XYZ file of N, CA, C and O in Angstrom:
268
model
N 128.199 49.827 45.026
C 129.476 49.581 44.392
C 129.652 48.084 44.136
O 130.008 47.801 42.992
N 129.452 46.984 45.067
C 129.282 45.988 44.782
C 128.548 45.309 43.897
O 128.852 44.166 43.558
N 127.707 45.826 43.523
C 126.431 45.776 42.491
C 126.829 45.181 41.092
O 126.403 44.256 40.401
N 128.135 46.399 40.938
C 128.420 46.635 39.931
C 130.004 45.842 39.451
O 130.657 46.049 38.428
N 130.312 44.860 40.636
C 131.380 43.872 39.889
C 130.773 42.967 39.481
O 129.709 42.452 39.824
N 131.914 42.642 38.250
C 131.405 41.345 37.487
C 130.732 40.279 38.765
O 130.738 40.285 39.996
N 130.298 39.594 37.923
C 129.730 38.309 38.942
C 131.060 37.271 40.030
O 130.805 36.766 41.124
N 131.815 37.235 39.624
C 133.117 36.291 39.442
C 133.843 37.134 41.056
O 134.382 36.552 41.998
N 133.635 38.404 40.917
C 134.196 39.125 41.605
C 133.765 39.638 43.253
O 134.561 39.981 44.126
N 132.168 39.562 43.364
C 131.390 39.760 43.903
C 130.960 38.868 45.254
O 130.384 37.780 45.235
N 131.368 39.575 46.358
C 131.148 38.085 47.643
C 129.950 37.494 47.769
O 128.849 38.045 47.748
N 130.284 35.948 47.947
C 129.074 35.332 47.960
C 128.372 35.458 49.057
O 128.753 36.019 50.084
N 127.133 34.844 48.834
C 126.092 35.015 49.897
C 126.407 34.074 51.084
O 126.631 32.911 50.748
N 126.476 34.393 52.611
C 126.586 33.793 53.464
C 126.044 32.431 53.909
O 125.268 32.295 52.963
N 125.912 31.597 54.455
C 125.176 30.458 54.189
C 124.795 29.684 55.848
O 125.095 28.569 56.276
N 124.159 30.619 56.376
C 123.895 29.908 57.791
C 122.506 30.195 58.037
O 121.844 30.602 57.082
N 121.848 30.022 59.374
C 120.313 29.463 59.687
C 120.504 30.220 60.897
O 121.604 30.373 61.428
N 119.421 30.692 61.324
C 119.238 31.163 62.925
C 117.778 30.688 62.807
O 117.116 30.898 61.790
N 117.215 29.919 64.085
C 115.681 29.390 64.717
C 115.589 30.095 66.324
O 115.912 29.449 67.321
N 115.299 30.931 66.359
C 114.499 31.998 67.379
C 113.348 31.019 68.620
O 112.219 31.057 68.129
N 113.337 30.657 69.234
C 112.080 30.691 69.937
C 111.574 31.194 71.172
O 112.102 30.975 72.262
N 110.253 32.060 70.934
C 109.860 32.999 71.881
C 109.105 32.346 72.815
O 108.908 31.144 72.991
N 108.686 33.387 73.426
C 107.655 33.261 74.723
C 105.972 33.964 74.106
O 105.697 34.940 73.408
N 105.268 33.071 74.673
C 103.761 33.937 74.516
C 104.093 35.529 74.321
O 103.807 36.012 73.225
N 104.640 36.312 75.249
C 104.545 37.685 74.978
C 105.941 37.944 74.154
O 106.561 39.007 74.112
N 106.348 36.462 73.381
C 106.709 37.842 71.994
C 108.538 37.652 71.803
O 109.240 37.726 70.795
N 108.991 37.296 73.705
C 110.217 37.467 73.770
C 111.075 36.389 73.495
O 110.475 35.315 73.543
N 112.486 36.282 73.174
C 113.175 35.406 72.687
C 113.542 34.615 74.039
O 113.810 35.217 75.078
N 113.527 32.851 73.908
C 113.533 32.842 75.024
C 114.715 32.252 74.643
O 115.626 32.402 75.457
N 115.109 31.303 73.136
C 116.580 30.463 72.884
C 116.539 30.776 71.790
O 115.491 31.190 71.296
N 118.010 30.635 70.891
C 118.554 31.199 69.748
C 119.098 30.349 69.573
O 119.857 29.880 70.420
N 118.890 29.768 68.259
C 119.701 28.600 67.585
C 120.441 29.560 66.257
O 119.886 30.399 65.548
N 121.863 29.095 66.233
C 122.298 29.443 64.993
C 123.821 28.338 64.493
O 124.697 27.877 65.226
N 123.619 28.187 62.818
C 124.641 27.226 62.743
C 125.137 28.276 61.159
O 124.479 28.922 60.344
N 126.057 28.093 61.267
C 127.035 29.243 59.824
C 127.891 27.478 58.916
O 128.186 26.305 59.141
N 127.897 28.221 58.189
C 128.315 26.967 56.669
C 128.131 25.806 57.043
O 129.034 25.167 57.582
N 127.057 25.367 56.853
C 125.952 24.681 57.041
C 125.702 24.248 55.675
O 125.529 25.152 54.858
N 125.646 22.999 55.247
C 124.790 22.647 53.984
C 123.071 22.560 53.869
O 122.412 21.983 53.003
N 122.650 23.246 54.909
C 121.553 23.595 55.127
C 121.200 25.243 55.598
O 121.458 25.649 56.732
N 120.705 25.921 54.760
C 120.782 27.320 55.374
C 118.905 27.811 54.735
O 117.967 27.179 54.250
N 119.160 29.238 55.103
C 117.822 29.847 54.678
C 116.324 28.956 55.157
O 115.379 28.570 54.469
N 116.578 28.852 56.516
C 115.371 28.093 57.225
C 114.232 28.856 56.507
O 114.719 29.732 55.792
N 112.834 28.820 56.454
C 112.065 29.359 56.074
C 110.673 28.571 56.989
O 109.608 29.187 57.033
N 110.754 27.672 57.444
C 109.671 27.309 58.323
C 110.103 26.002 58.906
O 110.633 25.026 58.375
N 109.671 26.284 60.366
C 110.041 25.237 61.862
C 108.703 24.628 61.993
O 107.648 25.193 61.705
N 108.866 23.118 62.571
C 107.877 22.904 63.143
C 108.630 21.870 64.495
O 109.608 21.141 64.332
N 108.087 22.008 65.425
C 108.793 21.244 66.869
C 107.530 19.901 66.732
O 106.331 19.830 66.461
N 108.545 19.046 67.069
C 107.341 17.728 67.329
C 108.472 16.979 68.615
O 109.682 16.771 68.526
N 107.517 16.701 69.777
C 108.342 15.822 70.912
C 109.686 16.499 70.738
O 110.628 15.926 70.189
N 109.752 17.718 71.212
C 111.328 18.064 71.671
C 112.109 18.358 70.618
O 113.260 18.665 70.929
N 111.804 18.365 69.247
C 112.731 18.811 68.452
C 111.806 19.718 67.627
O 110.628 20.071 67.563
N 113.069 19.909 66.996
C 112.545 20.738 65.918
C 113.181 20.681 64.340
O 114.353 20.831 63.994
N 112.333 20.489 63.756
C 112.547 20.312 62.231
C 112.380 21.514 61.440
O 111.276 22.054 61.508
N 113.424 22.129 60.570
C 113.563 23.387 59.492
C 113.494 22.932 58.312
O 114.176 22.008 57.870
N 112.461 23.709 57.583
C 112.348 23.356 56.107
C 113.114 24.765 55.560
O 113.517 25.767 56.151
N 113.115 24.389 54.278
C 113.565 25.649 53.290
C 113.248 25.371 51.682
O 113.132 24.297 51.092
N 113.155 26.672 51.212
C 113.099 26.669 50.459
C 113.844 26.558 48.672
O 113.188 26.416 47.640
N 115.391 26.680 48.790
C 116.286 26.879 48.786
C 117.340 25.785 48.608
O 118.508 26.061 48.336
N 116.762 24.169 48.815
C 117.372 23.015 48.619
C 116.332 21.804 48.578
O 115.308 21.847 47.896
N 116.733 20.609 49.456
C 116.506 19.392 49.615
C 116.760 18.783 50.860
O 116.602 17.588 51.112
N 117.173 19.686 51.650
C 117.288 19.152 53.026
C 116.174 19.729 54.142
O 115.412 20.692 54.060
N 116.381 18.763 55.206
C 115.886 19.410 56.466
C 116.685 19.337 57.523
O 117.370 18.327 57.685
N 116.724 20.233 58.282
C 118.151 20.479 59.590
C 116.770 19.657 60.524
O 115.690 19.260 60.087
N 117.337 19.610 61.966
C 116.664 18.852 63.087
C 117.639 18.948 64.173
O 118.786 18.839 63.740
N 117.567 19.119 65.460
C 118.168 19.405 66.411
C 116.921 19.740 67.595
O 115.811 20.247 67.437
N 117.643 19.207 68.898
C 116.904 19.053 70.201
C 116.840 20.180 70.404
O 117.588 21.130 70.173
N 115.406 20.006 71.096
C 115.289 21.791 71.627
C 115.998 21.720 73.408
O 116.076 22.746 74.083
């Protein structure tokens, strides 16, 4: 049903990030999440010395925050 309203009419897409990090076997061990965010749609982490840096695909930024 939503499909099918005009564009104008139609809720926008949400705009926040969740970064997961597990354990060897798999399990979640911390959950990062930030909502209206001018940075969203993480698409790849990399941790260097204690942090961690999110790229995306989707803009021009990179998020960063202590692990």
């Amino acid at each position: 049903i939503i499909a099918r309203l005009p564009k104008a009419l139609q809720p926008k897409e949400p705009k926040f990030f969740m970064v997961g990090v597990l354990s060897a076997a798999g399990e979640i061990e911390e959950l990062y999440q930030r909502r209206e965010s001018a940075f969203y749609f993480c698409t790849g982490v990399r941790v260097h010395d204690g942090t961690a840096y999110c790229g995306t695909i989707r803009g021009e930024r990179i998020a960063r925050f202590k692990l």
